[in-house]
C-alpha angles and dihedrals in degrees: 000000000000116000112260136127088284103056109159118254115269124226114297096023130103098201117148125211128194108237092181090070129077119278112248117214123191108219141254097007100041099044111155110262097206126063127249104257124196135151146167128204097334101325103113125193136188117183143173122251091273094054097257110146118245096176132011115186135187141173118271120192094222107026099036102223125020123188142199109213139155092245136069127270117272115279102255093207093063105058090120095049105097094190091053090047090053093047092049091051089053095056096098089048091049091052089047093049096046097042094241109166118243118175122328152052129302138163102258116275097354093169090061094055107025119090098175139025133191126204132186131177109195098175144357098280107041143045136179131208126185133195142158117231089180136020093255097031125080127181124204114192119194117191113195139170112214135152092359093305132106109225124196111194122187121193112193112198123195117198095173125104091240131062119262127218108215120198111212125193120207109196124186113180107161146159116187110208146131119285109262100231087202113171133196089227100036113212098185122322122233107225114250120242120239115286111216112152120194122195110202140153117249123234085260103066091213093077134075114206130196111184135182104190092183089066096034096236138110140184120227121196132184137170134221129191118192089351094303123113112245130216103241091209132230125327135161126256111256132197117204117190107195090340139081125266119225143204128173126191132183124209131188115219123186115217111196121225115282090006143097139226128206123218126180138188120196127203124193123181108200114195125200092334091302112125107206114215135066093007092057117088103252130225090201126036096230112225135216126004134288112268097034096106104062097106110094098219092052091071092069087068101054096074094038113127098052108116117238091010093179091060122101088221091060090044092054092047094046097045095047091050086053094047097047097042092041113032100022102044117079120180109219099174141359092283107018131083125184116209118214128213085223136337101237117028100031112009091181135115116251116184088213097054093037094056092057092044092052092042090056092049092050089051090051091051091049092051101030093120089055091050101041138031116201091196091066089059093046090057089054094051093092090067099058136061118269091244091061096047090070093057098064117101119230130212089260090053090055092047092050095046092049094046090049093048095047093047095047093046090056088051089052097049097042099037109024106029104091121232105187091168096041095259134080116264127232096265141351144215111238087254089069094252114136111250095201138044124267097293111155111224109181096206092053088061093051102046099067091048091051091045089054092050093050092046090055089048090053095043108029091169089068093082095129094048093048092046091052091053092050094048097037090229099143092041091059092046092053091049093053140278092279094055115113117241110240129171114239089203092053092047094050093046089049090052090052093047091048089061098039119112094238133148132057112346092005125136094227088230129127120229126223129204095219142016122258085263091059090250131130119266135220092221131019103239117077121199096209090048090055094048086055093044094051092046091048094049092049091048090048091051091055093049095045091051087058091051100045094110092057096059112357097179096049095042090048091052091048092049089051090052090051091051091050089057097039090062084089095051091129120103095200092099086070096050116118136138139260100205102313094335119103114228142151118269122232092232135356140184087228092241104078106294115113140174122210115218139110129206136202088238092061096086096151090068093064088050094051097116092045095047095040103034094182087076089073091064097042110076095194094056093041090052092048090051093049090051090048091054093045088053093045094054096047138074088254083081085071099174095041108036112074114218102155093254101328104126100178142020126194115255108273094013116155116265087229086076088071127073112273094253100037111141151127114316137150142255084240094075127005119247137046116307126221084222086062091049087052091054091050091050093046091051093046091052092048090052093038092237101159097186093051091046092053091047092053092043091052090055092045091054091047093049094048113112118231092264095054096257130113135230130220099257138003138202110266092223103043105019090231121144115271099168137030108347090200115064126140099193103069093046090050092053096046095043091046090055090050089052089053090051091050090048092051093244092117127036116257106232096151102096 
């Protein structure tokens, strides 16, 4: 984890840190590496430690996500250059690391005078940072998303007996453009629109405007001092072709002795004439009013209610709920929500990632009374202003927001996500347009079906809604009276059956074009995909049996399709050996050829006994699975287990011989993956191996970023992020497991 006052305890220590308090960073050497990330109902913000915006994103009905950022649009000729893709993704982190100003206010040259900085993020839509540019001067910066606008509020407090003249810098360096959607394994780039940014003053001289008419989006900025709008003064029109435009203004503000002054900058990204905010159907009913949070002690109250708030376990759960519900969920209509894999590097919908994100949220809703206690917060109400009391979310608020999100995401994936070839594509723009070409990934077909089954299990009163999704009734109605009614479930199952190796002499298996990591495969049949397929089909059978009376003919046809595919519900085709140990292969041709490998993306494999319970009563399969996991979490898995160059370890060698953050990763991105640490922890808990559980938990804590989220990959020596700092999936998996521990569903072997 990043170095701050609250560095997690290392092995052998019993130190305790208070994760309910602000993080303290010692500047300039311990500057936070990751951005501050907040959002509300589709307005997504990443900022530097001083609250200056490094990326502001919003929904666009044609382009999906448009951004305002202090760097140029992606180079459209380099979509198939993985190193360029990686470097472009790092730009917000580079700005953050080097102190380059983006968009916002700051007391001039804070890095030169500030020795420490504190940051706290109490909920999904706001964050506060505090610093002292002078011994008697303190600055509190509140960054907040409200009513479709990003607000940066600075409160400058003077405790001296003389007045203080503060010099404020307002910096607006911005390019308005479409999100790049650049992938490491490019599946078919969508050409970028022209990027021509124009900086111009509005007719009202109080506003700064940066517009890109080719995209149909513009950024509007204005400044207030003491609650009064300020004329930002003269500046020249600028034209930026494939580059940002920039304006910087300095203001002198007098702060009387023993007093304070408030200054605010406001940033609104308006996309294709659509003004996000009150007119957009909200996931959350945002509480309170802007400007109510600028009393330092009030912040302690906003995350009250979470049990054991000092605990890192609570912090991980709370912050990943915030990140997924805030930064990953984008309302696109009154009843549809797209879910992003992340809001910066890949603001796309992936059925795979989205299933695990929604599954985590459903588990939180189910156990919210185990995780939070509203009464604790009510007791604390006497210590905060009345205006702040109304901004705290209750358990019922969480339940409602999660139910709304899960329901609307199913509407999005079954009704809006386009399937021109009958099956779901690899990834999607939030508009529902496929990002990639017609690659058939088997797991991407299963995850929405399983998500639907689990939603119905969580909300059994939603029979009509679930039935409409299965039959496609509402989809046809929305397309017009003449549209034919077709079942999305039937079409997807038919697409799977059409590819299955059925018939005389067939294996009964279903091929896939790519791995769950979007990478090429040696053989077409994936073990983890089939664990998922069999579990999905069995879950679908149970749900359809409950819905027979609603549409007997359709449900009977769907059940028959399930049975056609379940004829292969036998994992023996994947059995092979590692030396003399039986195990399951990663992929096979179904006729004797196998490849040994395991990947952090192959989560279904670690859930094999849970998703195929018959394994627990068949010693041969249980033994093969145990051997598969032992292989996966060892350097014998040479392409998948990251050791920093160590390619082999003698049988029984001490784990201390490996780097401290060695672990399961992927050929997709070098390094150990927090998703891999999750798999190790999940397996250790299922086998009640306390030492292995503690080892995985130690690495998870060390890989956690300061804000409680997790990246794609980390350095095996330091645990620092090496790939994609923003990633919703690993945090969802780790936090979901911690919820299960809190709820008593999984043994707690971590302490």
